[in-house]
PDB file of C-alpha atoms and ligand atoms in Angstrom:
ATOM      1  CA  MET A   1      52.905  50.471 -80.708  1.00  0.00           C
ATOM      2  CA  ASP A   2      54.815  47.209 -80.439  1.00  0.00           C
ATOM      3  CA  LYS A   3      54.068  44.257 -82.645  1.00  0.00           C
ATOM      4  CA  ILE A   4      53.013  41.087 -80.834  1.00  0.00           C
ATOM      5  CA  LYS A   5      56.247  39.382 -79.801  1.00  0.00           C
ATOM      6  CA  ASP A   6      56.245  36.171 -81.780  1.00  0.00           C
ATOM      7  CA  THR A   7      59.665  34.550 -81.419  1.00  0.00           C
ATOM      8  CA  SER A   8      61.317  32.404 -84.061  1.00  0.00           C
ATOM      9  CA  ALA A   9      59.955  29.288 -82.294  1.00  0.00           C
ATOM     10  CA  ASN A  10      56.464  30.660 -82.893  1.00  0.00           C
ATOM     11  CA  GLU A  11      56.032  31.407 -79.193  1.00  0.00           C
ATOM     12  CA  ILE A  12      54.488  34.551 -77.802  1.00  0.00           C
ATOM     13  CA  LEU A  13      56.123  36.313 -74.907  1.00  0.00           C
ATOM     14  CA  ILE A  14      53.935  38.460 -72.682  1.00  0.00           C
ATOM     15  CA  GLY A  15      56.196  39.900 -70.007  1.00  0.00           C
ATOM     16  CA  THR A  16      57.722  36.807 -68.410  1.00  0.00           C
ATOM     17  CA  GLU A  17      54.918  34.508 -69.540  1.00  0.00           C
ATOM     18  CA  LYS A  18      55.326  32.298 -72.572  1.00  0.00           C
ATOM     19  CA  PHE A  19      52.478  31.093 -74.788  1.00  0.00           C
ATOM     20  CA  VAL A  20      53.074  28.207 -77.193  1.00  0.00           C
ATOM     21  CA  PRO A  21      51.009  27.025 -80.198  1.00  0.00           C
ATOM     22  CA  MET A  22      48.163  24.684 -79.297  1.00  0.00           C
ATOM     23  CA  ILE A  23      45.687  24.595 -82.208  1.00  0.00           C
ATOM     24  CA  SER A  24      46.768  25.795 -85.638  1.00  0.00           C
ATOM     25  CA  GLU A  25      44.800  27.968 -88.018  1.00  0.00           C
ATOM     26  CA  ALA A  26      44.399  24.986 -90.392  1.00  0.00           C
ATOM     27  CA  GLU A  27      43.125  22.695 -87.617  1.00  0.00           C
ATOM     28  CA  ILE A  28      40.625  25.326 -86.491  1.00  0.00           C
ATOM     29  CA  GLN A  29      39.329  25.890 -90.021  1.00  0.00           C
ATOM     30  CA  LYS A  30      39.029  22.154 -90.716  1.00  0.00           C
ATOM     31  CA  ARG A  31      37.036  21.560 -87.534  1.00  0.00           C
ATOM     32  CA  ILE A  32      34.748  24.541 -88.233  1.00  0.00           C
ATOM     33  CA  GLU A  33      34.012  23.135 -91.685  1.00  0.00           C
ATOM     34  CA  GLU A  34      32.886  19.875 -90.038  1.00  0.00           C
ATOM     35  CA  LEU A  35      30.776  21.703 -87.447  1.00  0.00           C
ATOM     36  CA  GLY A  36      29.214  23.877 -90.159  1.00  0.00           C
ATOM     37  CA  LYS A  37      28.206  20.830 -92.181  1.00  0.00           C
ATOM     38  CA  GLN A  38      26.756  19.027 -89.188  1.00  0.00           C
ATOM     39  CA  ILE A  39      24.777  22.042 -87.967  1.00  0.00           C
ATOM     40  CA  SER A  40      23.527  22.908 -91.477  1.00  0.00           C
ATOM     41  CA  GLU A  41      22.162  19.371 -91.869  1.00  0.00           C
ATOM     42  CA  GLU A  42      20.390  19.488 -88.552  1.00  0.00           C
ATOM     43  CA  TYR A  43      18.792  22.908 -89.094  1.00  0.00           C
ATOM     44  CA  ARG A  44      18.013  22.694 -92.814  1.00  0.00           C
ATOM     45  CA  THR A  45      14.292  23.375 -92.467  1.00  0.00           C
ATOM     46  CA  LYS A  46      14.356  25.358 -89.223  1.00  0.00           C
ATOM     47  CA  LEU A  47      15.546  28.907 -90.070  1.00  0.00           C
ATOM     48  CA  PRO A  48      17.725  29.062 -86.943  1.00  0.00           C
ATOM     49  CA  ILE A  49      19.041  32.185 -85.244  1.00  0.00           C
ATOM     50  CA  PHE A  50      22.750  31.956 -84.415  1.00  0.00           C
ATOM     51  CA  ILE A  51      23.474  33.949 -81.283  1.00  0.00           C
ATOM     52  CA  GLY A  52      27.103  34.905 -80.719  1.00  0.00           C
ATOM     53  CA  ILE A  53      28.365  35.768 -77.248  1.00  0.00           C
ATOM     54  CA  LEU A  54      30.593  38.823 -77.556  1.00  0.00           C
ATOM     55  CA  ASN A  55      33.428  39.565 -77.423  1.00  0.00           C
ATOM     56  CA  GLY A  56      35.126  36.168 -77.467  1.00  0.00           C
ATOM     57  CA  SER A  57      33.041  34.467 -80.141  1.00  0.00           C
ATOM     58  CA  PHE A  58      33.355  37.088 -82.874  1.00  0.00           C
ATOM     59  CA  MET A  59      35.988  35.242 -84.894  1.00  0.00           C
ATOM     60  CA  PHE A  60      34.496  31.764 -84.461  1.00  0.00           C
ATOM     61  CA  MET A  61      31.043  33.130 -85.317  1.00  0.00           C
ATOM     62  CA  THR A  62      32.397  34.653 -88.535  1.00  0.00           C
ATOM     63  CA  ASP A  63      34.120  31.492 -89.733  1.00  0.00           C
ATOM     64  CA  LEU A  64      31.269  29.239 -88.612  1.00  0.00           C
ATOM     65  CA  MET A  65      28.735  31.326 -90.549  1.00  0.00           C
ATOM     66  CA  LYS A  66      30.827  30.999 -93.706  1.00  0.00           C
ATOM     67  CA  ASN A  67      30.367  27.241 -93.344  1.00  0.00           C
ATOM     68  CA  ILE A  68      26.592  27.327 -92.781  1.00  0.00           C
ATOM     69  CA  ASP A  69      24.856  26.808 -96.123  1.00  0.00           C
ATOM     70  CA  ILE A  70      21.219  27.179 -95.059  1.00  0.00           C
ATOM     71  CA  ASN A  71      19.016  30.200 -94.440  1.00  0.00           C
ATOM     72  CA  CYS A  72      19.574  31.608 -90.982  1.00  0.00           C
ATOM     73  CA  GLU A  73      19.657  34.808 -88.961  1.00  0.00           C
ATOM     74  CA  ILE A  74      22.298  36.090 -86.574  1.00  0.00           C
ATOM     75  CA  ASP A  75      22.251  38.140 -83.398  1.00  0.00           C
ATOM     76  CA  PHE A  76      24.583  38.855 -80.481  1.00  0.00           C
ATOM     77  CA  PHE A  77      24.628  39.019 -76.716  1.00  0.00           C
ATOM     78  CA  LYS A  78      27.421  40.881 -75.034  1.00  0.00           C
ATOM     79  CA  LEU A  79      28.420  39.795 -71.553  1.00  0.00           C
ATOM     80  CA  SER A  80      30.718  41.679 -69.209  1.00  0.00           C
ATOM     81  CA  SER A  81      34.350  40.637 -69.519  1.00  0.00           C
ATOM     82  CA  TYR A  82      36.214  37.912 -67.710  1.00  0.00           C
ATOM     83  CA  GLY A  83      38.114  40.658 -65.879  1.00  0.00           C
ATOM     84  CA  ASP A  84      41.610  41.583 -66.852  1.00  0.00           C
ATOM     85  CA  GLU A  85      43.181  38.518 -65.321  1.00  0.00           C
ATOM     86  CA  LYS A  86      43.399  34.844 -66.158  1.00  0.00           C
ATOM     87  CA  ILE A  87      40.879  33.840 -63.503  1.00  0.00           C
ATOM     88  CA  SER A  88      37.155  34.426 -63.905  1.00  0.00           C
ATOM     89  CA  SER A  89      35.539  36.978 -61.626  1.00  0.00           C
ATOM     90  CA  GLY A  90      32.706  34.492 -61.133  1.00  0.00           C
ATOM     91  CA  LYS A  91      30.274  37.230 -62.090  1.00  0.00           C
ATOM     92  CA  VAL A  92      28.421  37.717 -65.358  1.00  0.00           C
ATOM     93  CA  LYS A  93      26.637  40.868 -66.436  1.00  0.00           C
ATOM     94  CA  LEU A  94      24.591  41.526 -69.555  1.00  0.00           C
ATOM     95  CA  VAL A  95      26.015  44.460 -71.519  1.00  0.00           C
ATOM     96  CA  LYS A  96      24.020  44.090 -74.753  1.00  0.00           C
ATOM     97  CA  ASP A  97      20.751  42.246 -75.147  1.00  0.00           C
ATOM     98  CA  LEU A  98      19.386  40.543 -78.277  1.00  0.00           C
ATOM     99  CA  ASN A  99      17.425  42.441 -80.916  1.00  0.00           C
ATOM    100  CA  ALA A 100      15.675  39.397 -82.349  1.00  0.00           C
ATOM    101  CA  ASP A 101      12.314  38.135 -81.159  1.00  0.00           C
ATOM    102  CA  ILE A 102      13.256  34.603 -80.164  1.00  0.00           C
ATOM    103  CA  LYS A 103       9.858  33.261 -79.125  1.00  0.00           C
ATOM    104  CA  ASP A 104       9.184  29.937 -80.913  1.00  0.00           C
ATOM    105  CA  ARG A 105      12.494  30.177 -82.807  1.00  0.00           C
ATOM    106  CA  HIS A 106      15.291  27.614 -83.037  1.00  0.00           C
ATOM    107  CA  LEU A 107      18.432  29.040 -81.447  1.00  0.00           C
ATOM    108  CA  VAL A 108      22.088  28.085 -81.665  1.00  0.00           C
ATOM    109  CA  ILE A 109      24.265  29.824 -79.069  1.00  0.00           C
ATOM    110  CA  VAL A 110      27.826  30.361 -80.326  1.00  0.00           C
ATOM    111  CA  GLU A 111      30.569  30.533 -77.670  1.00  0.00           C
ATOM    112  CA  ASP A 112      34.357  30.718 -77.897  1.00  0.00           C
ATOM    113  CA  ILE A 113      35.078  28.607 -74.830  1.00  0.00           C
ATOM    114  CA  VAL A 114      33.194  26.947 -71.985  1.00  0.00           C
ATOM    115  CA  ASP A 115      35.234  27.016 -68.783  1.00  0.00           C
ATOM    116  CA  SER A 116      33.155  26.845 -65.567  1.00  0.00           C
ATOM    117  CA  GLY A 117      29.937  26.986 -67.603  1.00  0.00           C
ATOM    118  CA  LEU A 118      28.657  30.056 -65.741  1.00  0.00           C
ATOM    119  CA  SER A 119      28.329  32.278 -68.828  1.00  0.00           C
ATOM    120  CA  ILE A 120      26.377  29.662 -70.772  1.00  0.00           C
ATOM    121  CA  LYS A 121      24.166  28.915 -67.779  1.00  0.00           C
ATOM    122  CA  TYR A 122      23.399  32.622 -67.451  1.00  0.00           C
ATOM    123  CA  VAL A 123      22.597  33.009 -71.151  1.00  0.00           C
ATOM    124  CA  GLU A 124      20.440  29.861 -71.213  1.00  0.00           C
ATOM    125  CA  GLU A 125      18.374  31.050 -68.266  1.00  0.00           C
ATOM    126  CA  MET A 126      17.799  34.452 -69.862  1.00  0.00           C
ATOM    127  CA  ILE A 127      16.810  32.872 -73.157  1.00  0.00           C
ATOM    128  CA  GLN A 128      14.459  30.239 -71.704  1.00  0.00           C
ATOM    129  CA  PHE A 129      12.434  33.073 -70.199  1.00  0.00           C
ATOM    130  CA  ASN A 130      11.480  34.115 -73.753  1.00  0.00           C
ATOM    131  CA  GLN A 131      10.269  30.645 -74.774  1.00  0.00           C
ATOM    132  CA  PRO A 132      12.267  29.677 -77.877  1.00  0.00           C
ATOM    133  CA  ALA A 133      11.266  26.524 -79.787  1.00  0.00           C
ATOM    134  CA  SER A 134      14.676  24.998 -79.079  1.00  0.00           C
ATOM    135  CA  MET A 135      18.141  25.964 -77.955  1.00  0.00           C
ATOM    136  CA  LYS A 136      21.509  24.316 -78.555  1.00  0.00           C
ATOM    137  CA  VAL A 137      25.056  25.426 -77.830  1.00  0.00           C
ATOM    138  CA  VAL A 138      28.149  25.258 -80.011  1.00  0.00           C
ATOM    139  CA  SER A 139      31.507  26.113 -78.456  1.00  0.00           C
ATOM    140  CA  LEU A 140      34.821  26.109 -80.257  1.00  0.00           C
ATOM    141  CA  LEU A 141      36.643  25.075 -77.082  1.00  0.00           C
ATOM    142  CA  MET A 142      35.711  23.391 -73.851  1.00  0.00           C
ATOM    143  CA  LYS A 143      37.660  22.693 -70.661  1.00  0.00           C
ATOM    144  CA  PRO A 144      35.789  19.638 -69.297  1.00  0.00           C
ATOM    145  CA  GLU A 145      37.900  19.528 -66.127  1.00  0.00           C
ATOM    146  CA  SER A 146      36.826  22.997 -65.004  1.00  0.00           C
ATOM    147  CA  LEU A 147      33.094  22.642 -65.587  1.00  0.00           C
ATOM    148  CA  LYS A 148      31.153  23.615 -62.441  1.00  0.00           C
ATOM    149  CA  TYR A 149      27.643  24.235 -63.731  1.00  0.00           C
ATOM    150  CA  ASP A 150      25.151  21.802 -65.183  1.00  0.00           C
ATOM    151  CA  VAL A 151      25.223  22.770 -68.854  1.00  0.00           C
ATOM    152  CA  LYS A 152      25.030  20.688 -72.009  1.00  0.00           C
ATOM    153  CA  ILE A 153      27.276  21.698 -74.893  1.00  0.00           C
ATOM    154  CA  ASP A 154      25.793  20.176 -78.032  1.00  0.00           C
ATOM    155  CA  TYR A 155      28.663  20.777 -80.460  1.00  0.00           C
ATOM    156  CA  ILE A 156      32.273  21.083 -79.296  1.00  0.00           C
ATOM    157  CA  GLY A 157      35.175  22.046 -81.547  1.00  0.00           C
ATOM    158  CA  PHE A 158      38.004  20.891 -79.287  1.00  0.00           C
ATOM    159  CA  LYS A 159      38.204  19.668 -75.708  1.00  0.00           C
ATOM    160  CA  ILE A 160      41.294  21.146 -74.049  1.00  0.00           C
ATOM    161  CA  PRO A 161      43.010  20.756 -70.657  1.00  0.00           C
ATOM    162  CA  ASN A 162      42.327  23.246 -67.884  1.00  0.00           C
ATOM    163  CA  LYS A 163      44.931  25.764 -69.053  1.00  0.00           C
ATOM    164  CA  PHE A 164      44.759  29.404 -70.068  1.00  0.00           C
ATOM    165  CA  VAL A 165      44.593  29.985 -73.821  1.00  0.00           C
ATOM    166  CA  ILE A 166      44.666  33.042 -76.067  1.00  0.00           C
ATOM    167  CA  GLY A 167      44.020  33.873 -79.695  1.00  0.00           C
ATOM    168  CA  TYR A 168      41.232  33.387 -82.221  1.00  0.00           C
ATOM    169  CA  GLY A 169      38.890  35.622 -80.230  1.00  0.00           C
ATOM    170  CA  LEU A 170      40.200  34.713 -76.781  1.00  0.00           C
ATOM    171  CA  ASP A 171      41.900  37.484 -74.871  1.00  0.00           C
ATOM    172  CA  TYR A 172      44.412  38.098 -72.160  1.00  0.00           C
ATOM    173  CA  ALA A 173      43.522  41.484 -70.596  1.00  0.00           C
ATOM    174  CA  GLN A 174      41.572  42.270 -73.791  1.00  0.00           C
ATOM    175  CA  LYS A 175      44.539  41.703 -76.097  1.00  0.00           C
ATOM    176  CA  TYR A 176      45.600  38.896 -78.483  1.00  0.00           C
ATOM    177  CA  ARG A 177      42.078  38.244 -79.798  1.00  0.00           C
ATOM    178  CA  ASN A 178      43.369  38.907 -83.315  1.00  0.00           C
ATOM    179  CA  LEU A 179      45.738  35.907 -83.458  1.00  0.00           C
ATOM    180  CA  ARG A 180      44.763  33.404 -86.160  1.00  0.00           C
ATOM    181  CA  SER A 181      45.496  30.344 -84.035  1.00  0.00           C
ATOM    182  CA  ILE A 182      45.251  29.316 -80.398  1.00  0.00           C
ATOM    183  CA  TYR A 183      48.173  29.489 -77.982  1.00  0.00           C
ATOM    184  CA  VAL A 184      48.426  28.016 -74.487  1.00  0.00           C
ATOM    185  CA  LEU A 185      50.286  29.346 -71.461  1.00  0.00           C
ATOM    186  CA  SER A 186      53.286  27.084 -70.935  1.00  0.00           C
ATOM    187  CA  GLU A 187      54.374  26.229 -67.397  1.00  0.00           C
TER     188      GLU A 187
HETATM  189  P1  LIG B 201      32.829  30.410 -67.986  1.00  0.00           P
HETATM  190  O1  LIG B 201      31.712  31.365 -67.737  1.00  0.00           O
HETATM  191  O2  LIG B 201      33.610  30.114 -66.736  1.00  0.00           O
HETATM  192  O3  LIG B 201      32.397  29.150 -68.692  1.00  0.00           O
HETATM  193  O4  LIG B 201      33.886  31.145 -68.892  1.00  0.00           O
HETATM  194  C1  LIG B 201      33.563  31.448 -70.188  1.00  0.00           C
HETATM  195  C2  LIG B 201      34.207  32.732 -70.647  1.00  0.00           C
HETATM  196  O5  LIG B 201      35.432  33.008 -69.959  1.00  0.00           O
HETATM  197  C3  LIG B 201      34.555  32.561 -72.093  1.00  0.00           C
HETATM  198  O6  LIG B 201      33.502  33.028 -72.908  1.00  0.00           O
HETATM  199  C4  LIG B 201      35.808  33.376 -72.230  1.00  0.00           C
HETATM  200  O7  LIG B 201      35.474  34.703 -72.583  1.00  0.00           O
HETATM  201  C5  LIG B 201      36.450  33.344 -70.870  1.00  0.00           C
HETATM  202  N1  LIG B 201      37.531  32.329 -70.776  1.00  0.00           N
HETATM  203  C6  LIG B 201      37.480  31.103 -70.208  1.00  0.00           C
HETATM  204  N2  LIG B 201      38.647  30.453 -70.315  1.00  0.00           N
HETATM  205  C7  LIG B 201      39.467  31.281 -70.992  1.00  0.00           C
HETATM  206  C8  LIG B 201      40.842  31.158 -71.446  1.00  0.00           C
HETATM  207  O8  LIG B 201      41.549  30.158 -71.257  1.00  0.00           O
HETATM  208  N3  LIG B 201      41.338  32.243 -72.121  1.00  0.00           N
HETATM  209  C9  LIG B 201      40.608  33.366 -72.374  1.00  0.00           C
HETATM  210  N4  LIG B 201      39.329  33.515 -71.976  1.00  0.00           N
HETATM  211  C10 LIG B 201      38.765  32.478 -71.290  1.00  0.00           C
HETATM  212 MG1  LIG B 202      33.277  34.521 -74.211  1.00  0.00          MG
END
């Protein structure tokens, strides 16, 4: 198989589309350290459950957990994919449910990116049904301009413009999740 086409200018070519660096590995790691500190402080006595939304959040979840220095548990939801294109299907389906009993527990939902807000809205509604003690959301990225649903994101890594991004968990037709930094489609 081909290697990912990273040109000398550190751009990634996918067919005729060009992705350019947006957030570096170092910037991501620095911000996650800050988020980890902040969240650890807030949950020090609460034994929270961190709930990652698969697939996109797997890398962020991993690095965030390394920066959480309090006792906690982890679990995962898996939602159906964004489709194979750059535009959301507007539909969300649960593919894997939680294993943890979340009643009366403090929950932190971990997302890669909030775009329209539909996925988070869907997850929040499912979770509320099981009566947790509290629920907050941390998302590495957020596109404030494309938000369509009434959701509150409690901790945000980076606010970005309404553009398609890949890398660090985020895919384009299921690929490029393994990139260490975030790239944006250049126009
Ligand atoms: P939402 O439901 O519209 O908020 O979209 C959230 C989900 O869509 C994220 O968890 C991602 O999996 C995916 N997504 C949104 N924007 C992008 C992007 O720019 N690149 C890759 N995936 C994205
Ligand atoms: Mg996702």
